Amino acid sequence: MVSIIVPAMNERARLPSVLREASKVHPRSETIVVANGSTDGTAEIAAAIGARVIRFAEPLGHDVGRRVGAEAARGQALLFMDADMIISAAELRPFVRAVLSGVDVALNGYSGSVGRQRAHPVVLAKYSLNAWLSRPDLHGASMTAVPHALSRQALEVIGPKLLEIPPLAHTVAAVRGLNIQIANTVAVGSINPVRRRVGRSDPLASLVVGDHLDAVHWLIQEQGQRGGYSDLNRLRGKVR
């Protein structure tokens, strides 16, 4: 079975189309909608369409719905989506196929906008983390971006709780030796609704960069202050 996890908050307009595409991904699937903080009937629409609905009266915050859905999932492959982006079943199937063929973490190859003169902080964070993890081949691909899919083994190794912080989950997967591959490239930047900014700041970008710092902190705790990179036997203590 394939579990398709869709966190949703006030997405009644897009949700029917999102769930229609999700239903065509695999013949044996369940769709779990984590309806949190919704006041527009999102949960009722999802239930009427046939999804399993987990309801929370208050907003859970960014990415927490992934954890909730993963904890409820029964499938051997878990596909993560967002309710605010309509992605065709044809673009979603490669992620599920990759996991069912032995990949543990099937990533979206979309790295963000990379053609600008000044790189976006989130793009820099994703590239930097993959370089630190000795996976420069992943470029800026990350569990931060949907769609992506996990095997049941990956969920057990990473743990559902860490899915609240996608870069940390990504880091644990790499360090623990899980099979991480790019399964398909879906240009979500062109279909992701424009986020509301406060002045010149972007709260979501700040959150995602902070999540990457959490991942770096874990890596240093796990592999030493240089994150597993050699100091080439410098005798630092001999010099005062």
Coordinates of N, CA and C in Angstrom, one line a residue:
M1 N 0.8 -1.2 0.0 CA 0.0 0.0 0.0 C 0.9 1.3 0.0
V2 N 0.4 2.3 -0.6 CA 1.0 3.6 -0.7 C 0.2 4.6 0.2
S3 N 0.8 5.3 1.1 CA 0.1 6.3 1.9 C 0.5 7.7 1.3
I4 N -0.5 8.4 1.0 CA -0.3 9.8 0.4 C -0.7 10.8 1.5
I5 N 0.2 11.6 1.9 CA 0.0 12.5 3.1 C -0.1 13.9 2.6
V6 N -1.2 14.6 2.9 CA -1.5 15.9 2.4 C -1.9 16.8 3.6
P7 N -1.0 17.6 4.2 CA -1.4 18.6 5.2 C -2.2 19.7 4.4
A8 N -3.2 20.2 5.1 CA -4.1 21.2 4.5 C -4.6 22.2 5.5
M9 N -4.6 23.4 5.1 CA -5.2 24.5 5.9 C -5.9 25.5 5.0
N10 N -7.3 25.5 5.1 CA -8.1 26.4 4.2 C -7.8 26.3 2.7
E11 N -7.9 25.0 2.2 CA -7.5 24.8 0.8 C -8.7 24.2 0.1
R12 N -9.9 24.6 0.4 CA -11.1 24.0 -0.2 C -11.1 24.2 -1.8
A13 N -10.5 25.3 -2.2 CA -10.5 25.5 -3.7 C -9.6 24.5 -4.5
R14 N -8.5 24.3 -3.9 CA -7.5 23.4 -4.7 C -7.6 21.9 -4.3
L15 N -8.1 21.7 -3.1 CA -8.0 20.3 -2.5 C -8.7 19.2 -3.4
P16 N -9.9 19.5 -4.0 CA -10.4 18.4 -4.8 C -9.5 18.0 -6.0
S17 N -8.9 19.0 -6.6 CA -8.0 18.6 -7.7 C -6.7 17.9 -7.2
V18 N -6.2 18.4 -6.1 CA -5.0 17.7 -5.5 C -5.3 16.2 -5.2
L19 N -6.5 16.0 -4.6 CA -6.8 14.6 -4.2 C -7.2 13.8 -5.4
R20 N -7.8 14.4 -6.4 CA -8.1 13.6 -7.6 C -6.8 13.1 -8.3
E21 N -5.7 13.9 -8.3 CA -4.5 13.5 -8.9 C -3.8 12.4 -8.0
A22 N -3.9 12.6 -6.7 CA -3.3 11.7 -5.7 C -4.0 10.3 -5.9
S23 N -5.3 10.3 -6.1 CA -6.0 9.0 -6.2 C -5.5 8.1 -7.4
K24 N -4.9 8.8 -8.4 CA -4.4 8.0 -9.6 C -3.0 7.6 -9.5
V25 N -2.3 7.8 -8.4 CA -0.9 7.6 -8.3 C -0.6 6.1 -8.2
H26 N -1.4 5.3 -7.5 CA -1.2 3.9 -7.3 C -2.5 3.2 -7.0
P27 N -2.7 2.0 -7.6 CA -4.0 1.3 -7.4 C -4.3 0.9 -6.0
R28 N -3.3 0.7 -5.1 CA -3.5 0.4 -3.7 C -3.0 1.6 -2.9
S29 N -3.8 2.5 -2.6 CA -3.3 3.7 -1.8 C -4.4 4.2 -0.8
E30 N -3.9 4.9 0.1 CA -4.8 5.6 1.1 C -4.3 7.1 1.0
T31 N -5.2 8.0 1.1 CA -4.9 9.4 1.2 C -5.3 9.9 2.6
I32 N -4.3 10.5 3.2 CA -4.5 11.1 4.6 C -4.4 12.6 4.5
V33 N -5.5 13.3 4.8 CA -5.5 14.7 4.9 C -5.4 15.2 6.3
V34 N -4.4 15.9 6.6 CA -4.2 16.5 8.0 C -4.7 17.9 7.9
A35 N -6.0 18.1 8.3 CA -6.7 19.4 8.2 C -6.5 20.1 9.5
N36 N -5.7 21.2 9.5 CA -5.4 21.9 10.7 C -5.6 23.4 10.5
G37 N -6.3 23.9 11.5 CA -6.6 25.3 11.5 C -7.6 25.8 10.4
S38 N -8.3 24.8 9.8 CA -9.2 25.2 8.7 C -10.6 25.7 9.1
T39 N -11.0 26.7 8.5 CA -12.4 27.2 8.8 C -13.2 27.3 7.5
D40 N -12.8 26.7 6.4 CA -13.5 26.8 5.2 C -14.1 25.5 4.7
G41 N -14.2 24.5 5.6 CA -14.7 23.2 5.2 C -13.8 22.3 4.5
T42 N -12.5 22.6 4.6 CA -11.4 21.7 4.0 C -11.6 20.2 4.5
A43 N -11.8 20.0 5.8 CA -11.9 18.7 6.3 C -13.1 18.0 5.8
E44 N -14.2 18.6 5.7 CA -15.5 18.0 5.2 C -15.3 17.7 3.7
I45 N -14.7 18.5 2.9 CA -14.5 18.2 1.5 C -13.6 17.0 1.3
A46 N -12.5 16.9 2.1 CA -11.6 15.8 2.0 C -12.3 14.5 2.4
A47 N -13.2 14.5 3.4 CA -13.9 13.3 3.9 C -14.9 12.9 2.8
A48 N -15.6 13.9 2.2 CA -16.6 13.6 1.2 C -15.9 12.9 -0.1
I49 N -14.7 13.3 -0.3 CA -14.0 12.7 -1.5 C -13.5 11.3 -1.2
G50 N -13.3 11.0 0.1 CA -12.9 9.6 0.5 C -11.6 9.6 1.2
A51 N -11.0 10.7 1.5 CA -9.7 10.7 2.3 C -9.9 10.3 3.7
R52 N -8.9 9.8 4.3 CA -8.9 9.7 5.8 C -8.5 11.1 6.3
V53 N -9.3 11.6 7.2 CA -9.1 13.0 7.7 C -8.7 13.0 9.1
I54 N -7.6 13.7 9.4 CA -7.2 13.9 10.8 C -7.3 15.4 11.1
R55 N -8.1 15.8 12.1 CA -8.5 17.2 12.2 C -7.8 17.8 13.5
F56 N -7.4 19.0 13.3 CA -6.9 19.9 14.4 C -7.6 21.2 14.3
A57 N -8.1 21.7 15.4 CA -8.8 23.0 15.3 C -7.8 24.2 15.1
E58 N -6.6 24.0 15.6 CA -5.6 25.1 15.5 C -4.6 24.8 14.4
P59 N -4.0 25.8 13.8 CA -2.9 25.5 12.9 C -1.7 24.8 13.6
L60 N -1.2 23.8 13.0 CA -0.1 23.0 13.6 C 1.3 23.7 13.4
G61 N 1.4 24.5 12.4 CA 2.7 25.1 12.1 C 3.3 24.3 10.9
H62 N 4.3 24.9 10.3 CA 4.9 24.4 9.1 C 5.5 23.0 9.3
D63 N 5.1 22.1 8.4 CA 5.7 20.7 8.3 C 5.2 19.8 9.4
V64 N 4.5 20.3 10.5 CA 4.1 19.4 11.5 C 3.1 18.4 11.0
G65 N 2.3 18.8 10.0 CA 1.3 17.9 9.5 C 2.0 16.6 8.8
R66 N 3.2 16.8 8.4 CA 3.9 15.6 7.8 C 4.1 14.5 8.9
R67 N 4.5 15.0 10.0 CA 4.6 14.0 11.1 C 3.3 13.3 11.5
V68 N 2.3 14.1 11.6 CA 1.0 13.5 12.0 C 0.5 12.5 10.9
G69 N 0.6 12.9 9.7 CA 0.2 11.9 8.6 C 1.1 10.7 8.6
A70 N 2.4 10.8 8.8 CA 3.3 9.7 8.8 C 3.0 8.7 10.0
E71 N 2.6 9.3 11.1 CA 2.3 8.4 12.2 C 1.0 7.6 12.0
A72 N 0.2 8.1 11.2 CA -1.1 7.4 10.9 C -1.0 6.5 9.7
A73 N 0.1 6.7 8.9 CA 0.2 5.9 7.6 C 0.3 4.4 7.8
R74 N -0.3 3.7 6.9 CA -0.2 2.2 6.9 C 0.6 1.7 5.8
G75 N 1.0 2.5 4.8 CA 1.7 2.1 3.6 C 3.2 1.7 3.8
Q76 N 3.7 1.0 2.8 CA 5.1 0.7 2.8 C 5.9 1.8 2.1
A77 N 5.2 2.6 1.3 CA 5.7 3.9 0.7 C 4.8 5.0 1.2
L78 N 5.5 6.1 1.5 CA 4.8 7.3 2.0 C 5.1 8.5 1.0
L79 N 4.1 9.0 0.4 CA 4.3 10.2 -0.5 C 3.8 11.4 0.1
F80 N 4.6 12.4 0.2 CA 4.3 13.7 0.9 C 4.0 14.8 -0.2
M81 N 2.8 15.4 0.0 CA 2.4 16.5 -0.9 C 1.9 17.7 -0.1
D82 N 1.6 18.8 -0.8 CA 1.0 19.9 -0.1 C -0.3 20.2 -0.8
A83 N -1.3 20.6 0.0 CA -2.6 20.8 -0.5 C -2.8 22.1 -1.4
D84 N -1.8 23.0 -1.4 CA -1.9 24.2 -2.1 C -1.2 24.1 -3.5
M85 N -0.7 22.9 -3.9 CA -0.1 22.7 -5.2 C -0.7 21.5 -5.9
I86 N -1.3 21.8 -7.1 CA -1.9 20.7 -7.9 C -0.8 20.1 -8.8
I87 N -0.4 18.9 -8.5 CA 0.6 18.2 -9.2 C 0.0 17.0 -9.9
S88 N 0.3 16.8 -11.1 CA -0.3 15.6 -11.9 C 0.1 14.3 -11.3
A89 N -0.7 13.3 -11.5 CA -0.4 11.9 -11.1 C 0.9 11.5 -11.8
A90 N 1.0 11.9 -13.1 CA 2.2 11.4 -13.9 C 3.5 11.9 -13.3
E91 N 3.4 13.1 -12.7 CA 4.6 13.7 -12.1 C 4.9 13.1 -10.7
L92 N 3.8 12.6 -10.1 CA 3.9 12.0 -8.7 C 4.4 10.5 -8.7
R93 N 4.0 9.8 -9.7 CA 4.3 8.4 -9.8 C 5.7 8.0 -9.7
P94 N 6.7 8.7 -10.3 CA 8.1 8.4 -10.2 C 8.6 8.3 -8.7
F95 N 8.1 9.1 -7.8 CA 8.5 9.0 -6.4 C 8.1 7.7 -5.8
V96 N 6.9 7.3 -6.1 CA 6.4 6.1 -5.5 C 7.1 4.9 -6.1
R97 N 7.3 4.9 -7.5 CA 8.0 3.8 -8.1 C 9.4 3.7 -7.6
A98 N 10.1 4.8 -7.3 CA 11.4 4.7 -6.8 C 11.5 4.0 -5.5
V99 N 10.6 4.4 -4.6 CA 10.5 3.7 -3.3 C 10.2 2.3 -3.4
L100 N 9.2 1.9 -4.2 CA 8.8 0.5 -4.3 C 9.9 -0.3 -5.0
S101 N 10.9 0.4 -5.6 CA 12.0 -0.3 -6.3 C 13.3 -0.3 -5.4
G102 N 13.2 0.2 -4.2 CA 14.3 0.0 -3.2 C 14.9 1.3 -2.8
V103 N 14.5 2.5 -3.3 CA 15.0 3.7 -2.8 C 14.3 4.0 -1.4
D104 N 15.1 4.6 -0.5 CA 14.5 4.9 0.8 C 13.9 6.3 0.9
V105 N 14.7 7.3 0.2 CA 14.2 8.7 0.2 C 14.2 9.1 -1.2
A106 N 13.1 9.3 -1.8 CA 12.9 9.7 -3.2 C 12.6 11.2 -3.2
L107 N 13.6 12.0 -3.7 CA 13.5 13.5 -3.6 C 13.0 14.1 -4.9
N108 N 12.5 15.3 -4.8 CA 12.2 16.2 -5.9 C 13.5 16.9 -6.2
G109 N 13.9 16.8 -7.5 CA 15.2 17.4 -7.9 C 15.2 18.9 -8.0
Y110 N 14.0 19.5 -7.8 CA 13.9 21.0 -7.9 C 14.8 21.6 -6.8
S111 N 15.7 22.5 -7.1 CA 16.6 23.1 -6.2 C 16.3 24.5 -5.8
G112 N 15.3 25.1 -6.4 CA 14.9 26.5 -6.2 C 15.5 27.3 -7.3
S113 N 15.3 28.6 -7.2 CA 15.8 29.5 -8.3 C 17.3 29.7 -8.1
V114 N 18.0 29.2 -9.2 CA 19.5 29.2 -9.1 C 20.1 30.2 -10.2
G115 N 19.3 30.8 -11.0 CA 19.8 31.7 -12.1 C 20.0 33.1 -11.7
R116 N 19.7 33.4 -10.5 CA 19.8 34.8 -10.0 C 21.2 35.2 -9.7
Q117 N 21.5 36.5 -9.8 CA 22.8 37.0 -9.5 C 23.1 36.8 -8.0
R118 N 22.1 36.9 -7.2 CA 22.3 36.7 -5.7 C 21.4 35.5 -5.4
A119 N 22.0 34.5 -4.9 CA 21.3 33.2 -4.6 C 20.4 33.4 -3.4
H120 N 19.3 32.8 -3.4 CA 18.3 32.8 -2.3 C 18.9 32.1 -1.1
P121 N 18.8 32.6 0.2 CA 19.4 31.9 1.3 C 19.0 30.5 1.5
V122 N 17.7 30.1 1.1 CA 17.3 28.7 1.3 C 18.0 27.9 0.3
V123 N 18.2 28.4 -1.0 CA 19.0 27.6 -2.0 C 20.4 27.4 -1.5
L124 N 21.0 28.4 -1.0 CA 22.4 28.3 -0.4 C 22.4 27.2 0.7
A125 N 21.4 27.3 1.6 CA 21.4 26.3 2.7 C 21.3 24.9 2.2
K126 N 20.4 24.7 1.2 CA 20.2 23.3 0.8 C 21.5 22.8 0.1
Y127 N 22.1 23.6 -0.8 CA 23.3 23.1 -1.5 C 24.4 22.9 -0.4
S128 N 24.6 23.8 0.5 CA 25.6 23.7 1.5 C 25.5 22.4 2.4
L129 N 24.2 22.1 2.8 CA 24.0 20.9 3.6 C 24.3 19.7 2.8
N130 N 23.9 19.6 1.5 CA 24.3 18.4 0.8 C 25.8 18.2 0.5
A131 N 26.5 19.4 0.4 CA 27.9 19.3 0.3 C 28.5 18.8 1.5
W132 N 28.0 19.2 2.7 CA 28.6 18.8 4.0 C 28.3 17.3 4.2
L133 N 27.2 16.8 3.6 CA 26.8 15.4 3.8 C 27.5 14.5 2.7
S134 N 28.4 15.1 2.0 CA 29.2 14.4 0.9 C 28.2 13.9 -0.2
R135 N 27.1 14.7 -0.4 CA 26.2 14.3 -1.5 C 26.0 15.5 -2.4
P136 N 27.1 16.1 -3.0 CA 26.9 17.2 -3.9 C 26.1 16.8 -5.1
D137 N 26.0 15.5 -5.4 CA 25.2 15.1 -6.6 C 23.7 15.4 -6.4
L138 N 23.3 15.7 -5.2 CA 21.9 16.0 -4.9 C 21.6 17.5 -5.2
H139 N 22.7 18.3 -5.4 CA 22.6 19.7 -5.6 C 21.7 20.3 -4.5
G140 N 20.6 20.9 -4.8 CA 19.8 21.5 -3.8 C 18.5 20.7 -3.4
A141 N 18.5 19.5 -3.9 CA 17.4 18.6 -3.6 C 17.3 18.3 -2.1
S142 N 16.1 18.3 -1.5 CA 16.0 18.2 -0.1 C 14.6 17.7 0.3
M143 N 14.5 17.1 1.5 CA 13.2 16.8 2.0 C 12.4 18.0 2.3
T144 N 13.0 19.2 2.2 CA 12.2 20.5 2.4 C 11.2 20.6 1.3
A145 N 11.5 20.1 0.1 CA 10.6 20.3 -1.0 C 9.7 19.1 -1.2
V146 N 8.4 19.4 -1.5 CA 7.5 18.3 -2.0 C 7.4 18.4 -3.5
P147 N 7.0 17.3 -4.1 CA 6.7 16.0 -3.5 C 8.0 15.2 -3.2
H148 N 7.9 14.4 -2.2 CA 9.0 13.4 -2.0 C 8.4 12.2 -1.3
A149 N 9.1 11.1 -1.3 CA 8.5 9.9 -0.8 C 9.6 9.2 0.1
L150 N 9.1 8.4 1.1 CA 9.9 7.7 2.0 C 9.5 6.2 2.0
S151 N 10.4 5.3 2.2 CA 10.1 3.9 2.5 C 9.7 3.8 3.9
R152 N 9.1 2.7 4.2 CA 8.7 2.4 5.6 C 10.0 2.3 6.5
Q153 N 11.1 1.7 5.9 CA 12.4 1.6 6.6 C 12.9 3.0 6.9
A154 N 12.8 3.9 5.9 CA 13.3 5.3 6.2 C 12.5 5.9 7.3
L155 N 11.2 5.7 7.3 CA 10.4 6.3 8.4 C 10.9 5.8 9.8
E156 N 11.2 4.5 9.8 CA 11.6 3.9 11.1 C 13.0 4.4 11.5
V157 N 13.9 4.6 10.6 CA 15.2 5.0 10.9 C 15.2 6.5 11.3
I158 N 14.5 7.3 10.6 CA 14.4 8.8 10.8 C 13.6 9.1 12.0
G159 N 12.4 8.4 12.1 CA 11.4 8.7 13.2 C 10.5 9.8 12.7
P160 N 9.2 9.6 12.9 CA 8.2 10.6 12.5 C 8.4 12.0 13.0
K161 N 8.9 12.1 14.3 CA 9.0 13.4 14.9 C 9.9 14.3 14.1
L162 N 11.0 13.7 13.5 CA 12.0 14.6 12.8 C 11.4 15.1 11.5
L163 N 10.3 14.6 11.0 CA 9.7 15.1 9.8 C 9.2 16.5 10.0
E164 N 9.1 16.9 11.2 CA 8.7 18.3 11.5 C 9.8 19.3 11.0
I165 N 11.1 18.8 11.0 CA 12.2 19.6 10.6 C 12.9 18.9 9.4
P166 N 12.4 19.1 8.2 CA 12.8 18.3 7.0 C 14.4 18.3 6.8
P167 N 15.1 19.4 6.9 CA 16.6 19.3 6.7 C 17.2 18.3 7.7
L168 N 16.7 18.3 9.0 CA 17.2 17.4 10.0 C 16.9 15.9 9.6
A169 N 15.7 15.7 9.2 CA 15.3 14.3 8.7 C 16.2 13.9 7.5
H170 N 16.5 14.8 6.6 CA 17.3 14.6 5.5 C 18.8 14.2 5.9
T171 N 19.3 15.0 6.9 CA 20.6 14.7 7.4 C 20.7 13.4 8.1
V172 N 19.7 13.0 8.9 CA 19.7 11.8 9.6 C 19.7 10.6 8.6
A173 N 18.9 10.8 7.5 CA 18.8 9.8 6.5 C 20.2 9.5 5.8
A174 N 20.9 10.6 5.6 CA 22.2 10.5 4.9 C 23.2 9.9 5.8
V175 N 23.3 10.3 7.0 CA 24.3 9.8 8.0 C 24.0 8.4 8.3
R176 N 22.8 8.0 8.4 CA 22.4 6.6 8.7 C 22.5 5.6 7.5
G177 N 22.9 6.2 6.3 CA 23.2 5.3 5.2 C 22.0 4.9 4.4
L178 N 20.9 5.6 4.5 CA 19.7 5.3 3.7 C 20.0 5.7 2.2
N179 N 19.3 5.0 1.3 CA 19.4 5.2 -0.1 C 18.6 6.4 -0.5
I180 N 19.3 7.5 -0.8 CA 18.7 8.8 -1.1 C 18.9 9.1 -2.6
Q181 N 17.9 9.3 -3.4 CA 18.0 9.5 -4.8 C 17.0 10.6 -5.2
I182 N 17.3 11.3 -6.3 CA 16.3 12.2 -7.0 C 15.5 11.3 -7.9
A183 N 14.2 11.3 -7.6 CA 13.2 10.5 -8.4 C 12.6 11.2 -9.6
N184 N 12.4 12.5 -9.5 CA 11.8 13.3 -10.5 C 12.0 14.8 -10.2
T185 N 11.9 15.6 -11.2 CA 12.0 17.1 -10.9 C 10.7 17.7 -11.2
V186 N 10.1 18.3 -10.2 CA 8.8 19.0 -10.3 C 9.1 20.4 -10.0
A187 N 8.9 21.3 -10.9 CA 9.2 22.8 -10.7 C 8.2 23.4 -9.8
V188 N 8.2 23.1 -8.5 CA 7.1 23.6 -7.6 C 7.2 25.1 -7.4
G189 N 8.3 25.7 -7.7 CA 8.5 27.2 -7.6 C 7.5 27.9 -8.4
S190 N 7.1 27.3 -9.6 CA 6.2 28.0 -10.5 C 4.7 27.8 -10.1
I191 N 4.4 26.8 -9.3 CA 3.0 26.6 -8.9 C 2.7 26.8 -7.4
N192 N 3.8 27.1 -6.7 CA 3.6 27.4 -5.2 C 3.0 28.8 -5.1
P193 N 1.9 28.9 -4.3 CA 1.3 30.3 -4.2 C 2.3 31.2 -3.5
V194 N 2.2 32.5 -3.9 CA 3.1 33.5 -3.4 C 2.8 33.7 -1.9
R195 N 4.0 33.7 -1.2 CA 3.8 33.8 0.3 C 3.8 35.3 0.6
R196 N 3.1 35.6 1.7 CA 3.0 36.9 2.2 C 4.2 37.2 3.0
R197 N 4.8 38.4 2.7 CA 6.0 38.8 3.4 C 5.7 39.9 4.4
V198 N 6.5 40.1 5.4 CA 6.4 41.1 6.4 C 7.5 42.1 6.1
G199 N 7.2 43.3 5.4 CA 8.3 44.2 5.0 C 9.1 43.5 4.0
R200 N 10.4 43.6 4.2 CA 11.4 42.9 3.3 C 11.7 41.5 3.8
S201 N 11.2 41.1 4.9 CA 11.6 39.8 5.5 C 10.7 38.7 4.9
D202 N 11.1 37.5 4.9 CA 10.4 36.3 4.5 C 10.4 35.4 5.6
P203 N 9.3 35.3 6.5 CA 9.4 34.5 7.7 C 9.6 33.0 7.3
L204 N 9.1 32.5 6.2 CA 9.2 31.1 5.9 C 10.7 30.8 5.5
A205 N 11.3 31.7 4.8 CA 12.7 31.5 4.4 C 13.6 31.5 5.7
S206 N 13.3 32.3 6.6 CA 14.0 32.4 7.9 C 13.8 31.0 8.7
L207 N 12.6 30.5 8.6 CA 12.3 29.3 9.3 C 13.1 28.1 8.7
V208 N 13.1 28.1 7.3 CA 13.8 27.0 6.6 C 15.3 27.0 6.8
V209 N 15.9 28.2 6.8 CA 17.3 28.4 7.1 C 17.6 27.9 8.5
G210 N 16.8 28.3 9.5 CA 16.9 27.8 10.8 C 16.9 26.3 11.0
D211 N 16.0 25.7 10.2 CA 15.9 24.2 10.2 C 17.2 23.6 9.7
H212 N 17.8 24.3 8.7 CA 19.1 23.8 8.3 C 20.2 23.9 9.3
L213 N 20.1 25.0 10.1 CA 21.1 25.1 11.2 C 20.8 24.1 12.3
D214 N 19.6 23.7 12.5 CA 19.3 22.5 13.4 C 20.0 21.3 12.9
A215 N 19.9 21.1 11.6 CA 20.6 19.9 11.0 C 22.1 19.9 11.2
V216 N 22.7 21.1 11.0 CA 24.1 21.2 11.2 C 24.5 21.0 12.6
H217 N 23.7 21.5 13.5 CA 23.9 21.3 15.0 C 23.9 19.8 15.3
W218 N 22.9 19.1 14.8 CA 22.8 17.7 15.0 C 24.1 16.9 14.5
L219 N 24.5 17.4 13.3 CA 25.6 16.7 12.6 C 26.9 16.9 13.4
I220 N 27.1 18.1 14.0 CA 28.3 18.4 14.8 C 28.2 17.5 16.1
Q221 N 27.1 17.4 16.7 CA 26.9 16.6 17.9 C 27.2 15.1 17.6
E222 N 26.8 14.7 16.4 CA 26.9 13.3 16.0 C 28.4 13.0 15.6
Q223 N 29.0 13.9 14.9 CA 30.3 13.6 14.3 C 31.5 14.4 14.7
G224 N 31.3 15.2 15.7 CA 32.3 16.1 16.2 C 32.2 17.5 15.7
Q225 N 33.0 18.4 16.3 CA 32.9 19.8 16.0 C 33.2 20.2 14.6
R226 N 33.8 19.3 13.8 CA 34.1 19.6 12.4 C 33.1 18.7 11.5
G227 N 32.1 18.2 12.1 CA 31.1 17.4 11.3 C 31.7 16.3 10.5
G228 N 32.7 15.6 11.1 CA 33.3 14.5 10.4 C 34.4 14.8 9.5
Y229 N 34.8 16.0 9.3 CA 35.9 16.4 8.4 C 37.2 16.5 9.2
S230 N 38.2 16.0 8.5 CA 39.5 15.9 9.2 C 40.1 17.2 9.5
D231 N 40.9 17.3 10.6 CA 41.7 18.4 11.0 C 43.1 18.3 10.6
L232 N 43.5 17.1 10.0 CA 44.8 16.8 9.6 C 45.9 16.9 10.7
N233 N 45.5 16.4 11.9 CA 46.4 16.3 13.0 C 47.1 17.6 13.4
R234 N 46.4 18.7 13.3 CA 47.0 20.0 13.8 C 47.2 19.9 15.3
L235 N 48.3 20.4 15.7 CA 48.7 20.4 17.1 C 48.3 21.7 17.7
R236 N 47.0 22.0 17.8 CA 46.5 23.3 18.2 C 46.9 23.6 19.7
G237 N 47.0 22.5 20.5 CA 47.3 22.7 21.9 C 48.7 23.1 22.2
K238 N 49.6 22.9 21.2 CA 51.0 23.3 21.4 C 51.3 24.8 21.2
V239 N 50.3 25.5 20.7 CA 50.5 26.9 20.4 C 49.6 27.7 21.3
R240 N 50.2 28.6 22.1 CA 49.4 29.5 23.0 C 49.7 30.9 22.6

